[in-house]
CSV table of C-alpha atoms in Angstrom, one decimal:
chain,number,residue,atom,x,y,z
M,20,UNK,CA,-69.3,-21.3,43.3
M,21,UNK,CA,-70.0,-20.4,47.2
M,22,UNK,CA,-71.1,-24.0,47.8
M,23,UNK,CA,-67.8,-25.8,46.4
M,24,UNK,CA,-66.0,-23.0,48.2
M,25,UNK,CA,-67.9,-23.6,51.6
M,26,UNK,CA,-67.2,-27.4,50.9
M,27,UNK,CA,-63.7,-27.0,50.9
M,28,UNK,CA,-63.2,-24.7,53.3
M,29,UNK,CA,-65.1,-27.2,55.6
M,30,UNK,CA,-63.3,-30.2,54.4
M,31,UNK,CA,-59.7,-28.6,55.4
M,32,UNK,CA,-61.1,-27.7,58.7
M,33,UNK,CA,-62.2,-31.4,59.5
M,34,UNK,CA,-58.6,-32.7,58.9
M,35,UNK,CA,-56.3,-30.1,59.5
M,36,UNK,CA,-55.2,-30.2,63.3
M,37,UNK,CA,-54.9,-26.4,63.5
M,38,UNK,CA,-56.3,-23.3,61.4
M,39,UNK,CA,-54.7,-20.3,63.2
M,40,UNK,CA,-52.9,-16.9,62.2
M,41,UNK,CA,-49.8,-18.8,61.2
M,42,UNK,CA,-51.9,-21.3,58.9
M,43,UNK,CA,-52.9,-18.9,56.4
M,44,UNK,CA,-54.3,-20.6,53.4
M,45,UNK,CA,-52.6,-18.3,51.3
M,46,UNK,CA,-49.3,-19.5,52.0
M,47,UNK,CA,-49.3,-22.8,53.1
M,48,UNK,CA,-51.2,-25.9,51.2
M,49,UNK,CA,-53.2,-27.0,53.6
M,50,UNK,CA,-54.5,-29.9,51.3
M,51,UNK,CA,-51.1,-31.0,50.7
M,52,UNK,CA,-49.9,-31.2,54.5
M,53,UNK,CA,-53.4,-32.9,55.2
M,54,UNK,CA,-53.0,-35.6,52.8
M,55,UNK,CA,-49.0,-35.4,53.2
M,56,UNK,CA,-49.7,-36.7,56.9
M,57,UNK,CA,-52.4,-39.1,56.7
M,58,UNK,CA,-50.6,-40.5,53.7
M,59,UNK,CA,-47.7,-41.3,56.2
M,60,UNK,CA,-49.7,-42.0,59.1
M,61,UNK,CA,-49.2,-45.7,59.3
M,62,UNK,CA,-45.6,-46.0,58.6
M,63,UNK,CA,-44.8,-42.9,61.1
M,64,UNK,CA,-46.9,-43.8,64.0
M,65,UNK,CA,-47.9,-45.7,66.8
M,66,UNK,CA,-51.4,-46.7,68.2
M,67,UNK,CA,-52.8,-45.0,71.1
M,68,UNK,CA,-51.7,-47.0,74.4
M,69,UNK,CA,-47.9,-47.2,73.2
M,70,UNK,CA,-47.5,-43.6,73.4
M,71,UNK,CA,-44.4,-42.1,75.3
M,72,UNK,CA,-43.7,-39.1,75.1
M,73,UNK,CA,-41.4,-36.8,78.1
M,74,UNK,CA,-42.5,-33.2,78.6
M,75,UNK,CA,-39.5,-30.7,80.6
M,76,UNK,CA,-40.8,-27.9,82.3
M,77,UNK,CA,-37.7,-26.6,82.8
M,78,UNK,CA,-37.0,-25.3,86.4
M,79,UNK,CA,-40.3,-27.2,87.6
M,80,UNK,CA,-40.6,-30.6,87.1
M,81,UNK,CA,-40.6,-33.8,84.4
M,82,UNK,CA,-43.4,-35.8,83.3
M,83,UNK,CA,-44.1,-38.9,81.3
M,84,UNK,CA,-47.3,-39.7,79.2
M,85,UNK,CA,-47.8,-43.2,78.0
M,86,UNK,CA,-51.4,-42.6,76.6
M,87,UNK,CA,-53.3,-40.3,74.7
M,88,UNK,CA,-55.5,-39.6,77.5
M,89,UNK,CA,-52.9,-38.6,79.9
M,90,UNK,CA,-51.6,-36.1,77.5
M,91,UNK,CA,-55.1,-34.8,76.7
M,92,UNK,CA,-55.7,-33.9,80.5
M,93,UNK,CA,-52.1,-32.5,80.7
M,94,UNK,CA,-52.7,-30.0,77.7
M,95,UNK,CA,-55.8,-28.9,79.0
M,96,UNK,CA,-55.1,-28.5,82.7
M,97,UNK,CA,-51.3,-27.0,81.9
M,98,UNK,CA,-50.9,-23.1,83.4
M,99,UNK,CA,-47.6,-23.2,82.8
M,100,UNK,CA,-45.1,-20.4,81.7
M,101,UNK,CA,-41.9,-21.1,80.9
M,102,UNK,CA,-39.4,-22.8,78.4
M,103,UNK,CA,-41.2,-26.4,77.7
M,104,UNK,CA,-39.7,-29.3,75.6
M,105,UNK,CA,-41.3,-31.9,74.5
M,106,UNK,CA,-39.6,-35.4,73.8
M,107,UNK,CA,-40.9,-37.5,71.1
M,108,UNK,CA,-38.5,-40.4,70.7
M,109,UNK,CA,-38.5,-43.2,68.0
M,110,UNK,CA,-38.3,-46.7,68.4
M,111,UNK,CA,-35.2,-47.4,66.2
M,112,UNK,CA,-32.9,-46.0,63.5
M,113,UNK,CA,-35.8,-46.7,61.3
M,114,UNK,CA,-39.0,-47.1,63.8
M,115,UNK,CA,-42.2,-45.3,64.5
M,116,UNK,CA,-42.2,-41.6,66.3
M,117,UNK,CA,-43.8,-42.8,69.5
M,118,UNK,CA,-46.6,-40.9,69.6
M,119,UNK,CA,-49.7,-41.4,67.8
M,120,UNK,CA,-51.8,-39.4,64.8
M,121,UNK,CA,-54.2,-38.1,66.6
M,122,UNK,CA,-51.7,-37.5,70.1
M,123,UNK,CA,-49.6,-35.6,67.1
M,124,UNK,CA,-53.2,-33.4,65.9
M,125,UNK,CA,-53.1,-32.7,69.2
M,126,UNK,CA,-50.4,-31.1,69.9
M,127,UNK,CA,-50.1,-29.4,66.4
M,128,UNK,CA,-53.2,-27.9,67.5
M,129,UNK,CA,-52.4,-27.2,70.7
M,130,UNK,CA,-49.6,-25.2,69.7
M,131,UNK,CA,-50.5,-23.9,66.8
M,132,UNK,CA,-47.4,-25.5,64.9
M,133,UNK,CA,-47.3,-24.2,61.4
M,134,UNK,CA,-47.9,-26.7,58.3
M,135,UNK,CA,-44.4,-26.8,57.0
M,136,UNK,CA,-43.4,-29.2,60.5
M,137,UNK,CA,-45.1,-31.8,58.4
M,138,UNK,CA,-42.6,-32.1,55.8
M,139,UNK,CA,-40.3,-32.8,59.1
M,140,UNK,CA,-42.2,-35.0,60.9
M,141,UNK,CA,-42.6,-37.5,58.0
M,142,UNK,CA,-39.0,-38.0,57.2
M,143,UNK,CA,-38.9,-40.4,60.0
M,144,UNK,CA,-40.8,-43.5,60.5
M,145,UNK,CA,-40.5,-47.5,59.2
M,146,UNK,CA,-38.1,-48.2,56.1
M,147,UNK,CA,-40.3,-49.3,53.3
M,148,UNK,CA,-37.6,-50.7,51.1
M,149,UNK,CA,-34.3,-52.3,50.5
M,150,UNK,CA,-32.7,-48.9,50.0
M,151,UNK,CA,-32.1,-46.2,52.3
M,152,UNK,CA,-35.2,-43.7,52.8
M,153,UNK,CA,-33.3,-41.2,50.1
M,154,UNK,CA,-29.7,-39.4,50.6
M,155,UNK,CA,-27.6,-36.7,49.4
M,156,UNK,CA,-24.0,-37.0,48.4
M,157,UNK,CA,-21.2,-34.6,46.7
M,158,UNK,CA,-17.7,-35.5,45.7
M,159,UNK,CA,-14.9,-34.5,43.2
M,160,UNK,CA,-12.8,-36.4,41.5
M,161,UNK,CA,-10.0,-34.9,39.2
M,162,UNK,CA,-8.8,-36.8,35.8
M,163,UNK,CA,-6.3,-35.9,33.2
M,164,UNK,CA,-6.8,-35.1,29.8
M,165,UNK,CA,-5.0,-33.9,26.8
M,166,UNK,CA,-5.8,-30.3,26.0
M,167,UNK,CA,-4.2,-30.2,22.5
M,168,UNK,CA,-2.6,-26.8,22.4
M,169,UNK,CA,0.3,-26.6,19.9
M,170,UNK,CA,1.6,-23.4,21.4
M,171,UNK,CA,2.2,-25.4,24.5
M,172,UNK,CA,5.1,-27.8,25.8
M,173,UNK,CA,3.2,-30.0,28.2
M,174,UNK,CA,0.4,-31.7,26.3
M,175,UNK,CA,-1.7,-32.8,29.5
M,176,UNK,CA,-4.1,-30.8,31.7
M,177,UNK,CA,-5.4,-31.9,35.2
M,178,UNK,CA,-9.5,-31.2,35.4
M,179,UNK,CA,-11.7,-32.0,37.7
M,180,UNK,CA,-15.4,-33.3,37.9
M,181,UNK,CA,-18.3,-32.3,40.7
M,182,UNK,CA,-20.7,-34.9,41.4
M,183,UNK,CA,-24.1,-33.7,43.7
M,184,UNK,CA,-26.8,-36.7,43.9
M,185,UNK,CA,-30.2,-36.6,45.7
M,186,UNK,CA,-31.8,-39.7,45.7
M,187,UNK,CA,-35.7,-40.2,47.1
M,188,UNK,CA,-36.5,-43.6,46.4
M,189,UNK,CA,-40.1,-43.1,48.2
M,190,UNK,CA,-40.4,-41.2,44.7
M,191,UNK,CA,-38.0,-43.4,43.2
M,192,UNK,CA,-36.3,-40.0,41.7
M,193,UNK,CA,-32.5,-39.7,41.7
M,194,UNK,CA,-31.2,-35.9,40.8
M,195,UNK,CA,-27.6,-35.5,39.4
M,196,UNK,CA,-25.5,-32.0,39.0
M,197,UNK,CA,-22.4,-32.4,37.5
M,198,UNK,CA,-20.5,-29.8,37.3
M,199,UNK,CA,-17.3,-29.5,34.6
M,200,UNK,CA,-18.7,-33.0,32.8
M,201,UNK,CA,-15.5,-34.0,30.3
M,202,UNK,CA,-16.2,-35.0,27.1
M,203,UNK,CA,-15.5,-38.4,27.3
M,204,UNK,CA,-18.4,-38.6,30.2
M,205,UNK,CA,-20.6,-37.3,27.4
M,206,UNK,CA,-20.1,-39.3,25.1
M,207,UNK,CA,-19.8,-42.4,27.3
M,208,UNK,CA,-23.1,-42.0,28.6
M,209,UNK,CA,-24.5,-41.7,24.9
M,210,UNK,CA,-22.3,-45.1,23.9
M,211,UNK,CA,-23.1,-47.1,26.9
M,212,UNK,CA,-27.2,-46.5,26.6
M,213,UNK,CA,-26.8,-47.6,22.8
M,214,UNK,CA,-24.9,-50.8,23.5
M,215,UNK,CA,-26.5,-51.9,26.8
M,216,UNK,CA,-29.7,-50.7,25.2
M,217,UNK,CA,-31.3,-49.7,28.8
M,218,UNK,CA,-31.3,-46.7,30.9
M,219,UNK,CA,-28.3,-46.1,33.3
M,220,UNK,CA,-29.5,-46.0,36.9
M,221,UNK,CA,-28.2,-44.0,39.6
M,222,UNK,CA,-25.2,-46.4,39.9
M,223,UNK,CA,-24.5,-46.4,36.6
M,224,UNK,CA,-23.8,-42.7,36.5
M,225,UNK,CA,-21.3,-42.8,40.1
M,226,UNK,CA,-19.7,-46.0,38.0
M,227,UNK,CA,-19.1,-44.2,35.0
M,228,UNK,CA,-17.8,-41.0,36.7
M,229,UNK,CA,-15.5,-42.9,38.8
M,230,UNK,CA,-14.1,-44.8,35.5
M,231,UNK,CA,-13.9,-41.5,33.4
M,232,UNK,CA,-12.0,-40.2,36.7
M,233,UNK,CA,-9.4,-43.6,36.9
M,234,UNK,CA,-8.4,-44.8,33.5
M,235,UNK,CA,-7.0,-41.9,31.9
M,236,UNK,CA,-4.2,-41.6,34.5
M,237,UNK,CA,-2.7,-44.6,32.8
M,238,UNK,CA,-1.7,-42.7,29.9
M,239,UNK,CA,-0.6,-39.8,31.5
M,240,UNK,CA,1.8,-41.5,33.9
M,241,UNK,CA,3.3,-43.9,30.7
M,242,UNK,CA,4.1,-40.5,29.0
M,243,UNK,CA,6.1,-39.6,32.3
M,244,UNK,CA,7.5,-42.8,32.7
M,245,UNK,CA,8.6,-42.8,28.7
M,246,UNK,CA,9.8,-39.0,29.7
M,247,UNK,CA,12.3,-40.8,32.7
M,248,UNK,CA,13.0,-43.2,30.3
M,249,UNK,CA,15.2,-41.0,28.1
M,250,UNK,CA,16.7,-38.8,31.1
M,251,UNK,CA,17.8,-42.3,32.7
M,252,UNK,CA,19.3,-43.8,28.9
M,253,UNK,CA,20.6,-40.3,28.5
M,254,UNK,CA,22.8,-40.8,32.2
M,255,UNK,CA,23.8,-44.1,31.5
M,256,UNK,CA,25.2,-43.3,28.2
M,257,UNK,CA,26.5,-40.1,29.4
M,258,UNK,CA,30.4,-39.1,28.4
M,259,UNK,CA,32.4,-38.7,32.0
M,260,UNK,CA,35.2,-37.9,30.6
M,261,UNK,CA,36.2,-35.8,27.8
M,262,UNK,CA,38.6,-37.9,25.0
M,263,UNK,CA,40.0,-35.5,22.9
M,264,UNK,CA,41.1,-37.7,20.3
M,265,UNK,CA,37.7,-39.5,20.0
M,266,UNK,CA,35.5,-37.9,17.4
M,267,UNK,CA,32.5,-39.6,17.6
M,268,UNK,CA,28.9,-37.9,19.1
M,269,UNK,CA,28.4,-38.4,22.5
M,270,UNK,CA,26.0,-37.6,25.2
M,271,UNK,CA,26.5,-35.0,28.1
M,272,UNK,CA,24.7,-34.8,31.2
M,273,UNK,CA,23.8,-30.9,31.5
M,274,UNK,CA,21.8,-29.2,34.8
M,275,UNK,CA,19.6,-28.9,32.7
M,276,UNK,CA,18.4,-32.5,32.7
M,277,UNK,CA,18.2,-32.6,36.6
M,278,UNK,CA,15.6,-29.9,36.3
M,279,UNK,CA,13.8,-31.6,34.4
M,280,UNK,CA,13.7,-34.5,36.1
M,281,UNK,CA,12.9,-33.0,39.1
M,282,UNK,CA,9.8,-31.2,37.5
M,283,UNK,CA,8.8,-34.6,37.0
M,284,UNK,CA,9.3,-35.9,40.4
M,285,UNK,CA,6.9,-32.8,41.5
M,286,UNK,CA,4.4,-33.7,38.9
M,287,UNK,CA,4.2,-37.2,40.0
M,288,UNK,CA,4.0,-36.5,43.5
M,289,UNK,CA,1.0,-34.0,42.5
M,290,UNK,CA,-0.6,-36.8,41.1
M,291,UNK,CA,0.0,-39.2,43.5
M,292,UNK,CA,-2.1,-36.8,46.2
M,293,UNK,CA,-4.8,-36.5,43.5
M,294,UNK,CA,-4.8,-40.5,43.5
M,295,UNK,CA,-5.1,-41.4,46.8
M,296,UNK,CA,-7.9,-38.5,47.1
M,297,UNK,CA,-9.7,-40.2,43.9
M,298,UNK,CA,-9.1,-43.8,46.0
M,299,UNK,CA,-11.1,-42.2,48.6
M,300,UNK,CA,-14.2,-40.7,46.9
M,301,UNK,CA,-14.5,-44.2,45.2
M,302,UNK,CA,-14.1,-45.9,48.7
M,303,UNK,CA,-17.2,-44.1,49.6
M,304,UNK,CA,-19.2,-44.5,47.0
M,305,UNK,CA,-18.6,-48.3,47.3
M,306,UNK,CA,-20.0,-48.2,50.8
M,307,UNK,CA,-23.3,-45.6,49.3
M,308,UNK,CA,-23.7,-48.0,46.7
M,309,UNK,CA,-23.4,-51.5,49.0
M,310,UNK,CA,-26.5,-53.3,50.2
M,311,UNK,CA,-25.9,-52.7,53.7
M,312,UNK,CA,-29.7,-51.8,54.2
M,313,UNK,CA,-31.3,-54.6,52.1
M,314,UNK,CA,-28.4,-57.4,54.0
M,315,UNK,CA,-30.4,-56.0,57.4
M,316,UNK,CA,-34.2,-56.2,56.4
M,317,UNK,CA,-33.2,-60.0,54.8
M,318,UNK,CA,-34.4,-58.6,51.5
M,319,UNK,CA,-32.3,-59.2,48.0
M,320,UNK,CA,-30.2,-56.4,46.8
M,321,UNK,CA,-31.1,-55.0,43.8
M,322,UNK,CA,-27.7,-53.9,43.5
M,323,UNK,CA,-25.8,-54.8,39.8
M,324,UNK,CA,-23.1,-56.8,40.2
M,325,UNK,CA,-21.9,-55.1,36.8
M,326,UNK,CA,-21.9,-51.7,38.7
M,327,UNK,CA,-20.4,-53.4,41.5
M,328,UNK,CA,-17.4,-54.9,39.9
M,329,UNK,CA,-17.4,-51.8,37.5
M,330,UNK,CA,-16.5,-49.2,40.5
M,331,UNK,CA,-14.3,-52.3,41.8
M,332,UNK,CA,-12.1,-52.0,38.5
M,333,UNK,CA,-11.8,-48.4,39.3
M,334,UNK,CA,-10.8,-48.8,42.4
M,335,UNK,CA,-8.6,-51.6,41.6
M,336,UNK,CA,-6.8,-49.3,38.3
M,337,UNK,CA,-6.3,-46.4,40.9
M,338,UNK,CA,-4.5,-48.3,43.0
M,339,UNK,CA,-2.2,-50.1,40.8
M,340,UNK,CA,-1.2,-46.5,39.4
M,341,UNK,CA,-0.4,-45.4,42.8
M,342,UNK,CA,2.1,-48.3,43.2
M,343,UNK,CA,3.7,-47.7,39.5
M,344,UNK,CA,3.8,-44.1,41.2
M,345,UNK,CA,5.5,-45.2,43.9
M,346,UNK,CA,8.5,-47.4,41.4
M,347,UNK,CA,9.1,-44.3,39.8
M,348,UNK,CA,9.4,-42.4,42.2
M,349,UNK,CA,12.4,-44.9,43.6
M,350,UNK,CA,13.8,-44.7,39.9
M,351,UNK,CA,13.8,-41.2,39.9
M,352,UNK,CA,15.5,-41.2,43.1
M,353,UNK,CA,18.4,-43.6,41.6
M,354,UNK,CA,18.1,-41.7,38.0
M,355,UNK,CA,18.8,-38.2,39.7
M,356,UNK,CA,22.0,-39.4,41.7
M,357,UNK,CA,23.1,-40.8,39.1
M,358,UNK,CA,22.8,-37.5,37.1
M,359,UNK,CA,24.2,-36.0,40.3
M,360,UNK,CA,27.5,-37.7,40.4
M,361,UNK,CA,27.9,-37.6,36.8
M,362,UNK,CA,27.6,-33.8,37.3
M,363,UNK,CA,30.0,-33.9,40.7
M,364,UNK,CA,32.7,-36.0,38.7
M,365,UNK,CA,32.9,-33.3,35.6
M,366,UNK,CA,33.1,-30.8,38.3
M,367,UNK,CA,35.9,-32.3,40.4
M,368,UNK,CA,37.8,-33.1,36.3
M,369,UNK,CA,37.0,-29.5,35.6
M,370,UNK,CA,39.4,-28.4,39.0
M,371,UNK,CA,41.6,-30.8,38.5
M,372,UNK,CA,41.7,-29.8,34.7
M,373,UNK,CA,41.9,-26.0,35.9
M,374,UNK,CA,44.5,-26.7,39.0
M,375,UNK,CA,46.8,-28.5,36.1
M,376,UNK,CA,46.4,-25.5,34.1
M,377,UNK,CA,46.9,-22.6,36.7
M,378,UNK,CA,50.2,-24.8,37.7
M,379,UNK,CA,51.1,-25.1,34.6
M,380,UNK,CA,51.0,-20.9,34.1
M,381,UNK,CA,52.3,-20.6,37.5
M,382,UNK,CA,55.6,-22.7,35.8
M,383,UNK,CA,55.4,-20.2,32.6
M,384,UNK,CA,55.0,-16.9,34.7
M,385,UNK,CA,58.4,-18.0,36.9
M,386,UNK,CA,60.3,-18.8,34.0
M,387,UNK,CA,59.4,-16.0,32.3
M,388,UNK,CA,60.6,-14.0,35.5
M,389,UNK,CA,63.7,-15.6,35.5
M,390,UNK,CA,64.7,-14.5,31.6
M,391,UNK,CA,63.3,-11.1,32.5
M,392,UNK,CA,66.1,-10.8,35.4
M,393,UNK,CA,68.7,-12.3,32.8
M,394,UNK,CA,68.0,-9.7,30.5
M,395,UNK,CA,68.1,-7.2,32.9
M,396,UNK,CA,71.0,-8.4,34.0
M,397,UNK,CA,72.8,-8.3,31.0
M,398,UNK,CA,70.8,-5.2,30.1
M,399,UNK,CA,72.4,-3.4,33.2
M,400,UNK,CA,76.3,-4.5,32.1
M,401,UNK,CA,75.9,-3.1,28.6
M,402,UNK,CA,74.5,0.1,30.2
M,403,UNK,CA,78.0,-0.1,32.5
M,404,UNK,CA,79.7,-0.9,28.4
M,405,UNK,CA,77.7,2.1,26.8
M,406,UNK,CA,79.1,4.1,29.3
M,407,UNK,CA,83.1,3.3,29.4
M,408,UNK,CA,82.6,4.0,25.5
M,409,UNK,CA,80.8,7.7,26.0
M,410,UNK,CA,83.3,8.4,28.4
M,411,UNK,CA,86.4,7.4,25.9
M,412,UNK,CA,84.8,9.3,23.0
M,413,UNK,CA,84.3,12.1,25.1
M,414,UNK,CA,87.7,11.9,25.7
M,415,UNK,CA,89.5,11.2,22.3
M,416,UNK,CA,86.9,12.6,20.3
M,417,UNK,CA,87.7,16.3,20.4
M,418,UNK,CA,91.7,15.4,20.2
M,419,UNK,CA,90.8,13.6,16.7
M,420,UNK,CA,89.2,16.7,15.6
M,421,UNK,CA,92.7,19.0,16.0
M,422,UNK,CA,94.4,16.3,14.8
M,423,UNK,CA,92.4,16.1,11.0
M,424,UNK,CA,92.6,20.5,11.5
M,425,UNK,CA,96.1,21.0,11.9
M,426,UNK,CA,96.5,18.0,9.2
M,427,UNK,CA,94.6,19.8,6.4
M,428,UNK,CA,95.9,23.5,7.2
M,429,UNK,CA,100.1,23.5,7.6
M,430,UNK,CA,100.1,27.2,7.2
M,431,UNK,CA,97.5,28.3,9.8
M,432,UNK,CA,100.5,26.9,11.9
M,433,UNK,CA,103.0,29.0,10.5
């Protein structure tokens, strides 16, 4: 047991460029980093005499080394003490680190750089394939579905769908998180594996998120366009005027149906935001998934052109329902002044109706005062009559009542 221990122990400090306080075996995998750089070492490197490499002394002076040997004497000669930054610069986008593996032990050792710099240091270097080294993306896309709730008017709920992909094709791995996947996703997936009768690759899955993102907006948008439809039938058929004598059913343009048009006009315009941002997610995934990389190392693409014109029909469908969004939104325009004037005309009839009306009452109410001034007219001359007549019975009255007296008793008299 001592002797395989003392074997590895000596094995890791033949390899590893540094074994110092911050290298503790116990937390770092020394193995692993070991390997991890030699593994790497041709495709990150250079040889020995094409070094170049700038170290800043800041506040003293700049030097460059273009050797090993130069920057050996440096690191063993340097008393500096200060702030010191070290340039190691790269050929290309997708060249060597100038500097070679053992200028790199080096200065790991020098240093005392902890292992975990490793995993740094070796995602540069030369591109070994077609693709890109590996990449990350995210996106959301939003698509419409029907949520089939009876207790509710509007049959259609907007959802929306979180893509996260990390692709390392030195491992030839692709990682997918997606996040609120619909059903129909699902159940795609399962459908399209047991009729192509292959695995999906990675851009199979963006194809197939960006289709279950763009066709179901054609349905939805048919059901507003159907909705329109009968608001639009329902103002062109719509009674202006009211014909008394006509007894047949007719339509009538309420306020009502202006509201609802105009909640349409706001859902459409919602959806037309959430197209052009779905346009753009797919735009972008078209450039992730082009062959940009294999086109400049002169190597084939091992792109499918299936997935290729696949996200290309997306892209194509979400446009084309942007533009039927944009012909319905002139046809709403035209449908709601339509249903504006309609409204405006009954309005203007309904003064006119009430001015015709009022004048009408004003013409009652002054004849009416006329025949109450005749009758008190008239009222006022019998009052004048009642009162000649009181006056002459006040008059002859009591005379009539000696008369009948003295008639009836002749010897009162005597």
């Amino acid at each position: 047991m001592e002797k395989v221990g003392s074997c590895t122990t000596k094995t890791v400090s033949s390899t590893w460029p540094f074994l110092s306080n911050l290298s503790d075996p116990y937390t770092f995998d020394l193995v692993h980093y070991t390997r991890l750089l030699e593994d790497n070492s041709d495709r990150v490197f250079v040889q020995d005499a094409q070094t170049y490499i700038k170290i800043i002394e800041i506040g003293k002076q700049d030097l460059l080394f273009r050797s090993f040997m130069e920057l050996d004497s440096y690191l063993k000669s340097s008393q500096f003490k200060g702030i010191r930054i070290i340039f190691v610069p790269q050929t290309f986008s997708w060249g060597r680190l100038l500097i070679s593996e053992r200028g790199l032990r080096m200065l790991l050792s020098h240093f005392q750089v902890f292992p975990a710099f490793v995993d740094v240091i070796t995602a540069f270097g030369g591109q070994t394939s077609s693709e890109s080294d590996s990449f990350k993306c995210c996106y959301i896309t939003k698509h419409v579905d029907e949520h089939g709730r009876e207790d509710s008017d509007e049959p259609w709920s907007i959802r929306q769908i979180g893509v996260y992909h990390q692709r390392n094709s030195w491992l030839d791995t692709d990682t997918f998180i997606i996040l609120n996947p619909s059903k129909s996703f699902q159940q795609r997936l399962k459908d399209a594996m047991t009729i192509s009768g292959h695995l999906p690759t990675w851009r199979d899955i963006h194809t197939l998120s960006a289709s279950c993102s763009a066709t179901p907006w054609r349905r939805f948008i048919g059901d507003m366009e159907s909705r329109l439809a009968q608001l639009k039938t329902k103002a062109h058929l719509s009674t202006v005027i009211d014909k008394t004598s006509d007894t047949r059913p007719s339509l009538k343009i309420e306020f009502t149906d202006t509201q609802d048009i105009q909640v349409i006009h706001d859902k459409l315009h919602r959806v037309n935001y959430i197209l052009e941002s779905n346009l753009r997610v797919f735009n972008v995934i078209s450039r992730l998934m082009s062959p940009s990389l294999a086109v400049r190392s002169q190597q084939p693409s091992t792109q499918s052109p299936v997935c290729d014109s696949g996200l290309a029909f997306c892209t194509a469908e979400t446009e084309m329902q942007i533009q039927r969004l944009q012909t319905l939104f002139r046809r709403i325009h035209a449908a709601s002044g339509l249903m504006q004037n309609i409204i405006d005309f009954r309005g203007l009839e309904a003064l006119k109706t009430n001015s015709e009306m009022s004048t009408e009452i004003s013409r009652l109410a002054q004849s009416d005062n006329k025949l109450m001034l005749a009758n008190a007219k008239k009222s006022q001359k019998d009052a004048r009559t009642l009162t000649t007549i009181t006056i002459f019975t006040m008059i002859y009255l009591p005379a009539s009542f000696v008369s009948v007296g003295s008639k009836s008793s002749p010897n009162v008299i005597r």
